[in-house]
Coordinates of C-alpha atoms in Angstrom, one line a residue:
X1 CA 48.7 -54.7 -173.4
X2 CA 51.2 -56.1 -170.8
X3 CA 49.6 -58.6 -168.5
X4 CA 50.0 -58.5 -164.8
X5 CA 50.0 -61.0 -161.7
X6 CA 48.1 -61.0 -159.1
X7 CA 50.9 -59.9 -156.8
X8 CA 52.4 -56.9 -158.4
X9 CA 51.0 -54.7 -156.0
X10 CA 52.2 -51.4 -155.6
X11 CA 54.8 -50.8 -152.4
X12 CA 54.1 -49.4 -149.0
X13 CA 56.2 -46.4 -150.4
X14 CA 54.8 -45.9 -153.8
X15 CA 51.1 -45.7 -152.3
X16 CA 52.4 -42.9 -150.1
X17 CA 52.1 -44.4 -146.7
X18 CA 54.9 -45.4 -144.4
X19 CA 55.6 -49.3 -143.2
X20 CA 54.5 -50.4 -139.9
X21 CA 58.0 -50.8 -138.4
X22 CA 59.6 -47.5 -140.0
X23 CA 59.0 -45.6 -136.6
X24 CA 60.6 -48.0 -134.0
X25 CA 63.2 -47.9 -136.8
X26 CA 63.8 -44.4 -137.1
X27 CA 63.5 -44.0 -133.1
X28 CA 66.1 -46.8 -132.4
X29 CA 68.5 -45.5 -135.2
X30 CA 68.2 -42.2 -133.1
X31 CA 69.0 -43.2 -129.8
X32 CA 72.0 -45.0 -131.4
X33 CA 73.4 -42.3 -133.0
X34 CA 73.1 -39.6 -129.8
X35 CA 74.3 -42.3 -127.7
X36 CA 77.3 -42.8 -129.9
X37 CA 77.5 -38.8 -130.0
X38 CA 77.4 -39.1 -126.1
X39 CA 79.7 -41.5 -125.9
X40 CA 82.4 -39.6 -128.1
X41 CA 82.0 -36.7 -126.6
X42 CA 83.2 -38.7 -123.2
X43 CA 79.7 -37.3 -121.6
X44 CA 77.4 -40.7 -121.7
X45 CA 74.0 -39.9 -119.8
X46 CA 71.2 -42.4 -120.2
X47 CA 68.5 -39.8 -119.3
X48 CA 70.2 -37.0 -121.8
X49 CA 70.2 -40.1 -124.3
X50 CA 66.9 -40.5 -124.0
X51 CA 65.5 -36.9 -124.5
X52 CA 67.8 -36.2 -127.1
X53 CA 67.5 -38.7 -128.8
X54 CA 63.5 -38.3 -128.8
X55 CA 63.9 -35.0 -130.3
X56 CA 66.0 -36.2 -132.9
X57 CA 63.4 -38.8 -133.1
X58 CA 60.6 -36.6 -133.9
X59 CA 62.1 -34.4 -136.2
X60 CA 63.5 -37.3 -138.4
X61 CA 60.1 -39.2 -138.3
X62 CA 58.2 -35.7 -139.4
X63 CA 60.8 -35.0 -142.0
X64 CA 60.5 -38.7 -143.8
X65 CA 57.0 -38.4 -142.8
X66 CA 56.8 -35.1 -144.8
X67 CA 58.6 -36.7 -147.8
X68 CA 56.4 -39.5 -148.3
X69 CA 53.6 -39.3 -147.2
X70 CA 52.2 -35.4 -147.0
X71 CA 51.9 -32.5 -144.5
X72 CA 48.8 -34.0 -142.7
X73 CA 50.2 -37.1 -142.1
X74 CA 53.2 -35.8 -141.2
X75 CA 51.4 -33.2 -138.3
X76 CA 49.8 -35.9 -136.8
X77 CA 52.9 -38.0 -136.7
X78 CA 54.2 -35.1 -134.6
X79 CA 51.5 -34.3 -132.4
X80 CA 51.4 -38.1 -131.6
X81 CA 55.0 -37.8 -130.8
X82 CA 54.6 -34.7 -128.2
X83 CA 51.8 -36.4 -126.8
X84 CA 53.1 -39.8 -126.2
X85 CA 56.2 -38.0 -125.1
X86 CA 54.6 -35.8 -122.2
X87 CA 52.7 -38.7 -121.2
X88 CA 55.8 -40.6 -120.7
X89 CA 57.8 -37.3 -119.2
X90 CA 54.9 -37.4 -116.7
X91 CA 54.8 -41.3 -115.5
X92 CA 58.8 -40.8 -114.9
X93 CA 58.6 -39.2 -111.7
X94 CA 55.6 -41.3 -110.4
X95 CA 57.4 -44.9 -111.2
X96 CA 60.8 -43.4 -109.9
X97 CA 59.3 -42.3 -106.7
X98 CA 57.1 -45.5 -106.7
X99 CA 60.0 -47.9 -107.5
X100 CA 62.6 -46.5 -105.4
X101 CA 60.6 -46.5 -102.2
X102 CA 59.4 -50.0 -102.8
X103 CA 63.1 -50.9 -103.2
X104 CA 64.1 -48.8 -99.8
X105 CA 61.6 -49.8 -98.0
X106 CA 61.8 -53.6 -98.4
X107 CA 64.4 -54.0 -95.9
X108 CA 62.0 -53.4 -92.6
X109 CA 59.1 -54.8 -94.6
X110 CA 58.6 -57.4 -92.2
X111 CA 56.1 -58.8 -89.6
X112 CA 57.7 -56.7 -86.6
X113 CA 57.0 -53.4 -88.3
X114 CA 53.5 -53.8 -88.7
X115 CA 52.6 -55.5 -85.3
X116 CA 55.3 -53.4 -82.7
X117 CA 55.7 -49.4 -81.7
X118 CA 58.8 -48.0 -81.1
X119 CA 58.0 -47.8 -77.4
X120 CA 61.0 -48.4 -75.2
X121 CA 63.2 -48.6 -78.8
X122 CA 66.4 -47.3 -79.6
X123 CA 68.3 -48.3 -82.7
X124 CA 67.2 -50.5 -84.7
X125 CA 64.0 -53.2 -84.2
X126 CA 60.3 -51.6 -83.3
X127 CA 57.7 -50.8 -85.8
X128 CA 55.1 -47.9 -87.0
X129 CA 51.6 -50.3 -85.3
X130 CA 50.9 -47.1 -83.3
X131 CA 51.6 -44.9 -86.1
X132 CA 49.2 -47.0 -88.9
X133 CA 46.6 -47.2 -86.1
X134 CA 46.6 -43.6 -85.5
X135 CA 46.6 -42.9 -89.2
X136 CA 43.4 -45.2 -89.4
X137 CA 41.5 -43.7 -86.9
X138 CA 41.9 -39.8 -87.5
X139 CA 41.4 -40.9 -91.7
X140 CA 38.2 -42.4 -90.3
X141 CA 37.0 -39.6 -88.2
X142 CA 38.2 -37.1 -90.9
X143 CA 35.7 -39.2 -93.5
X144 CA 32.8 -39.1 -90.6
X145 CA 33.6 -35.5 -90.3
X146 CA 34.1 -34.4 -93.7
X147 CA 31.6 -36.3 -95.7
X148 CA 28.2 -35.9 -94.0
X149 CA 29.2 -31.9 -94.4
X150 CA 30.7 -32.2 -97.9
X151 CA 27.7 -34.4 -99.5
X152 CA 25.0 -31.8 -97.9
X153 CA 26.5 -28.7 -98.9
X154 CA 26.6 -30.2 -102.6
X155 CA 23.2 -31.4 -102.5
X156 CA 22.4 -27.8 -101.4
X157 CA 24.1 -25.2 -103.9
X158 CA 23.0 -27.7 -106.8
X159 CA 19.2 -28.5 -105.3
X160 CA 18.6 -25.6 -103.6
X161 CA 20.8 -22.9 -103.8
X162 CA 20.0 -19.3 -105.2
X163 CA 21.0 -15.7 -105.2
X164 CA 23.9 -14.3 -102.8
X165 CA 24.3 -17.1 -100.1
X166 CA 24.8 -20.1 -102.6
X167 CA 27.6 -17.8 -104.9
X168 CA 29.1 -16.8 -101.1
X169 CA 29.3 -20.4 -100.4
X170 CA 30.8 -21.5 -103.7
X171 CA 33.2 -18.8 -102.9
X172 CA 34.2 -20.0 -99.7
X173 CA 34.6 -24.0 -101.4
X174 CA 36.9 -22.3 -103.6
X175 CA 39.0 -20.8 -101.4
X176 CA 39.4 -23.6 -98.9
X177 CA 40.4 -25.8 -101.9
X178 CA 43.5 -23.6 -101.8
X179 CA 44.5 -23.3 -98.6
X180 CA 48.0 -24.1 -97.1
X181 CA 47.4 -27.3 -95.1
X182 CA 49.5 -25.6 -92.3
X183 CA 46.8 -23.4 -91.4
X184 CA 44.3 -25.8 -91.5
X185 CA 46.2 -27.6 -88.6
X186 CA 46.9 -23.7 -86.7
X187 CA 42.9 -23.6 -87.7
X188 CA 42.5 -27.0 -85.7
X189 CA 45.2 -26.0 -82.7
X190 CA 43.3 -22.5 -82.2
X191 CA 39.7 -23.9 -82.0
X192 CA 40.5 -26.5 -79.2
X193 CA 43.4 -24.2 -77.2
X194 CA 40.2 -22.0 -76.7
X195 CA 38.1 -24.5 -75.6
X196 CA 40.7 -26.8 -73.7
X197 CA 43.2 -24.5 -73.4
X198 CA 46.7 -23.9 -75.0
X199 CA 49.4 -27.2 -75.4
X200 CA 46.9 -29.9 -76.3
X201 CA 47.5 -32.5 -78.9
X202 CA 44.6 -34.4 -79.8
X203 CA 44.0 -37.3 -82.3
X204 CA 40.4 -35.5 -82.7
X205 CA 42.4 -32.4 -83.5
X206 CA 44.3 -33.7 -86.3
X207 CA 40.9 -35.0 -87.8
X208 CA 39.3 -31.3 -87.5
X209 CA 42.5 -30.5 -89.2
X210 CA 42.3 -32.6 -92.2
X211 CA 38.5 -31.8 -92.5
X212 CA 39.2 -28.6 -93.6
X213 CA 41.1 -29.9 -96.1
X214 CA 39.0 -32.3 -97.2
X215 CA 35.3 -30.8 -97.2
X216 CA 36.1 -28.6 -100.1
X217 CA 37.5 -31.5 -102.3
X218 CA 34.1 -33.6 -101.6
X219 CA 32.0 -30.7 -102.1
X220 CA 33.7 -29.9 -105.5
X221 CA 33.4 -33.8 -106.7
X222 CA 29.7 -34.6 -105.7
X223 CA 28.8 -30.9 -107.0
X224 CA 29.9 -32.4 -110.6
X225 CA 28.6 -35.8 -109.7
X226 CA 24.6 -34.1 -108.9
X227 CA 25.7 -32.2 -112.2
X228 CA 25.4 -35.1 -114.5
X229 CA 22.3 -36.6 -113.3
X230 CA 19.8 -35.7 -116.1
X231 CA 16.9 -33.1 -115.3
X232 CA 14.8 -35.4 -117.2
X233 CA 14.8 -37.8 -114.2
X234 CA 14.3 -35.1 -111.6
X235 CA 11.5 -33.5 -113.9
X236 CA 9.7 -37.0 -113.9
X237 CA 10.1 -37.8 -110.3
X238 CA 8.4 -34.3 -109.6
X239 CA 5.3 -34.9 -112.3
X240 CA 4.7 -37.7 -110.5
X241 CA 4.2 -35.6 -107.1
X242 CA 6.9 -37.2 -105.2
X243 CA 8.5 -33.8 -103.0
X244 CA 11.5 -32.3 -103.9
X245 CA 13.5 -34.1 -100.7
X246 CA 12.3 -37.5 -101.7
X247 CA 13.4 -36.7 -105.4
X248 CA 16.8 -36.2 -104.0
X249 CA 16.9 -39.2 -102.0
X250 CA 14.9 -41.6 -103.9
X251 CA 16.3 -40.3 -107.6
X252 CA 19.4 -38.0 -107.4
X253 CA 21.5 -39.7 -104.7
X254 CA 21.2 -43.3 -106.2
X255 CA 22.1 -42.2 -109.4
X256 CA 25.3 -40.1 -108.9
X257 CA 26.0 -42.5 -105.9
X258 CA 28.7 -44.2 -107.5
X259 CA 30.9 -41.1 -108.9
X260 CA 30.0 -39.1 -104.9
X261 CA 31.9 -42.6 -103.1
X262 CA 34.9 -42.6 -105.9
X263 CA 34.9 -38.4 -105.6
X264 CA 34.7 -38.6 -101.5
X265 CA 37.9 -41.7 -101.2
X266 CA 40.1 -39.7 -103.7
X267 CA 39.4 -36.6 -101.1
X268 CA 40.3 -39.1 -98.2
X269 CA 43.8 -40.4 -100.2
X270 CA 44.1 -37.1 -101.2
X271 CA 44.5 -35.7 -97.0
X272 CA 45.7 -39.3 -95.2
X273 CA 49.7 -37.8 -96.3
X274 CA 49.5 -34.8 -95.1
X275 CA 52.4 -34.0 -91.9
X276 CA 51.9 -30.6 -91.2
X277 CA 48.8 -30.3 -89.9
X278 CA 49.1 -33.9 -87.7
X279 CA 52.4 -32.5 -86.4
X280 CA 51.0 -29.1 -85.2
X281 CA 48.4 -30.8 -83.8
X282 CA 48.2 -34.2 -83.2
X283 CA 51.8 -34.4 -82.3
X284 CA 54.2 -37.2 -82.0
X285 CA 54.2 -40.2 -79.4
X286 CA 56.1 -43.4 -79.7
X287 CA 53.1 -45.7 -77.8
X288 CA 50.0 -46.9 -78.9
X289 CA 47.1 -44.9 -78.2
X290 CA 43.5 -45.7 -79.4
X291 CA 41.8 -42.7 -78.1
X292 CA 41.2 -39.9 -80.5
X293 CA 40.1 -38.2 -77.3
X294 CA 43.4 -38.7 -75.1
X295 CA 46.6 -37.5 -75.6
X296 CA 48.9 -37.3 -78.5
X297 CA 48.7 -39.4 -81.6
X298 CA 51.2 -41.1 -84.4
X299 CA 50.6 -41.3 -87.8
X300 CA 52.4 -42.6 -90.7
X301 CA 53.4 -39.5 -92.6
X302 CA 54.6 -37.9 -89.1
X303 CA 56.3 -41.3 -88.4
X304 CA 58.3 -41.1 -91.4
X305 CA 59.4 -37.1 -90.9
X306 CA 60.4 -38.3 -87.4
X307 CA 63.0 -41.7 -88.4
X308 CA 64.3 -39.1 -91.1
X309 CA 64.4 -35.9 -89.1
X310 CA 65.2 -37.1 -85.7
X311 CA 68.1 -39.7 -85.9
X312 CA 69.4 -42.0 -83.0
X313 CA 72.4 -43.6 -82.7
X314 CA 72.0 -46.2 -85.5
X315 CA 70.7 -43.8 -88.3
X316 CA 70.5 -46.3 -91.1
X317 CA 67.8 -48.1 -88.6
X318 CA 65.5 -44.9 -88.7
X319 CA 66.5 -44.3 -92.4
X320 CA 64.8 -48.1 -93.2
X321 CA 61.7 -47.5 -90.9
X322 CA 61.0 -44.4 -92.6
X323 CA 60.8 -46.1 -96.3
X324 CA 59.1 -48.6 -95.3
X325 CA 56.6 -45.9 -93.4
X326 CA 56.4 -44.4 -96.8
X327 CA 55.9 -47.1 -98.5
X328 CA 53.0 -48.8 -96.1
X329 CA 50.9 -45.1 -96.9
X330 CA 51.5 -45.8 -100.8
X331 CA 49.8 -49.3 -100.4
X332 CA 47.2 -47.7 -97.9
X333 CA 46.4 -45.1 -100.4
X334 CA 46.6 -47.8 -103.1
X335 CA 44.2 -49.8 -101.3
X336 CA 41.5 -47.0 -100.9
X337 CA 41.2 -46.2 -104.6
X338 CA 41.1 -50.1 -105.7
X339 CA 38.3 -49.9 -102.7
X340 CA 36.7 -46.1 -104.7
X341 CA 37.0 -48.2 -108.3
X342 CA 35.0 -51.4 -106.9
X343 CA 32.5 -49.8 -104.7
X344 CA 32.1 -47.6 -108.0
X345 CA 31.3 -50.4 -110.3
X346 CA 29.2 -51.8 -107.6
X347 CA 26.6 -48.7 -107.5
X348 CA 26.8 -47.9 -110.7
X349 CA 23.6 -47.6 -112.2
X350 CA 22.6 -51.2 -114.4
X351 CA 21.6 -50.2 -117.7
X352 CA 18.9 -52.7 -119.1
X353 CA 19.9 -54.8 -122.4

């Protein structure tokens, strides 16, 4: 009988499992040798790097994989690598766009921009004030418009609704999700040429425009929100003779409140960018105007397709005030889903411990 120690345990290898570090091995030996490839073949691209030598990555990791440690393994080594991979492929254009408008548009990220118009400016100086403010206000009314309208017609097809009007209606939801944002502003333009008649440019217009936009997207979130709510709770509320209405109000709302507010500022982020419908008809003024019943309005995303479009004298001046314009709508439509995730944890429902 030979006697053994304590520590003659078997290898990593020998129990058919691969060491910890073996993968960011085999995935930094890769890149190596295609970036030597690239580099020999006079051709050295750090994105064509990258992918490549990812591939190679994953097919050398399955094949050792394979070797040691068996088919299953092997499969889900792989699957984890195409996974990871899209994930990565997919947060590539997101930080390049996020990173290289935060680098642009730090050079007019300063206190003029955000408290001067570009009345009266030509070349370089001004700011987009009248543009945020006008961006701010028809967001607002577009929220007052759109959510009221959204929230009740939700409440409706999953309370109430039956038979031909309620599938007509869901119909309609869908195909307003869909539709071009350009004839939501035409939509807009048409309905108040009739009644004021044709050339006007209202703030109120580009609100009515967006709406259209929006109402679908907040019908479609609280519909999944109501959804979730347990019939359980409605089914108790009604035993207890409390009316349908108070059941909703009472009991429904509260409970699904938190996922209708998160559902309802995704569908405000979601419009606050779009141009072509504020163009058409809100149009384009270079003052400050508070009045979403009075003349033409600004907004950021039409401030930033003017600086870039419409050039002046000193074009690298416009080309700066339009990052930066881009850049203050990311941090506004950063702000309004840090403002969607606390107001969520705020009125979501407390489960007792």
């Amino acid at each position: 009988m030979v006697a053994t120690t304590g520590t003659s345990l078997p290898s990593t290898l020998t129990a058919g499992k691969l060491p910890k570090m073996v993968p960011l091995y085999v995935l930094l030996g890769a890149i190596a040798v295609v970036a030597l490839v690239f580099i020999l073949m006079g051709a050295p691209n750090v994105a064509g790097i990258l992918v490549v030598g990812v591939i190679v990555y994953g097919v050398a990791l399955y094949v050792l994989s394979l070797a040691i440690e068996g088919s299953r393994k092997a499969k889900d080594r792989l699957i984890t690598i195409l996974v990871v991979s899209a994930f990565l492929l997919a947060l590539i254009p997101l930080i390049s766009v996020a990173v290289t408008t935060a680098i642009n548009g730090a050079a007019r990220f300063d206190l003029p921009f955000f408290t001067e118009s570009m009345r009266n400016v030509v070349g370089a100086g001004g700011g987009a004030l009248h543009a945020i403010t006008g961006t701010l206000l028809i967001t607002l009314a577009t929220a007052i418009i759109s959510i009221p309208i959204g929230i009740l017609t939700a409440i409706y097809l999953v309370e109430y609704g039956r038979g031909a009007l309620a599938r007509g209606i869901t119909f309609l939801v869908d195909v307003m999700t869909g539709i071009p944002s350009i004839v939501a502003g035409l939509f807009a333009y048409a309905l108040l040429a009739l009644i004021l008649g044709p050339g006007i440019r209202l703030g109120i217009g580009g609100a009515i425009a967006l709406s259209v936009l929006m109402i679908p997207v907040v019908v479609r979130s609280t519909e999944e929100m109501l959804k979730l709510v347990p019939n359980e709770l409605r089914e108790a509320s009604l035993a207890l003779g409390v009316p349908k209405y108070l059941t909703i109000i009472k009991v429904v709302l509260p409970t699904s409140m938190a996922g209708i507010i998160t559902g309802s500022m995704i569908a405000v982020a979601r419009v606050i960018g779009e141009t072509a419908p504020l163009l058409l008809i809100a149009g384009y003024t270079q003052s400050m105007n508070y009045d979403l019943f009075d003349g033409r309005m600004m907004t950021l995303p039409v401030f930033v397709y003017n600086q870039y479009a419409i050039q002046g004298v000193d074009a690298q001046a416009y080309t700066d005030r339009a990052w930066t314009g881009a850049l203050a709508l990311i941090l506004i439509v950063m702000a309004l889903n840090l403002i969607a995730r606390l107001v969520a944890k705020i009125f979501s429902p407390k489960i007792a411990r």
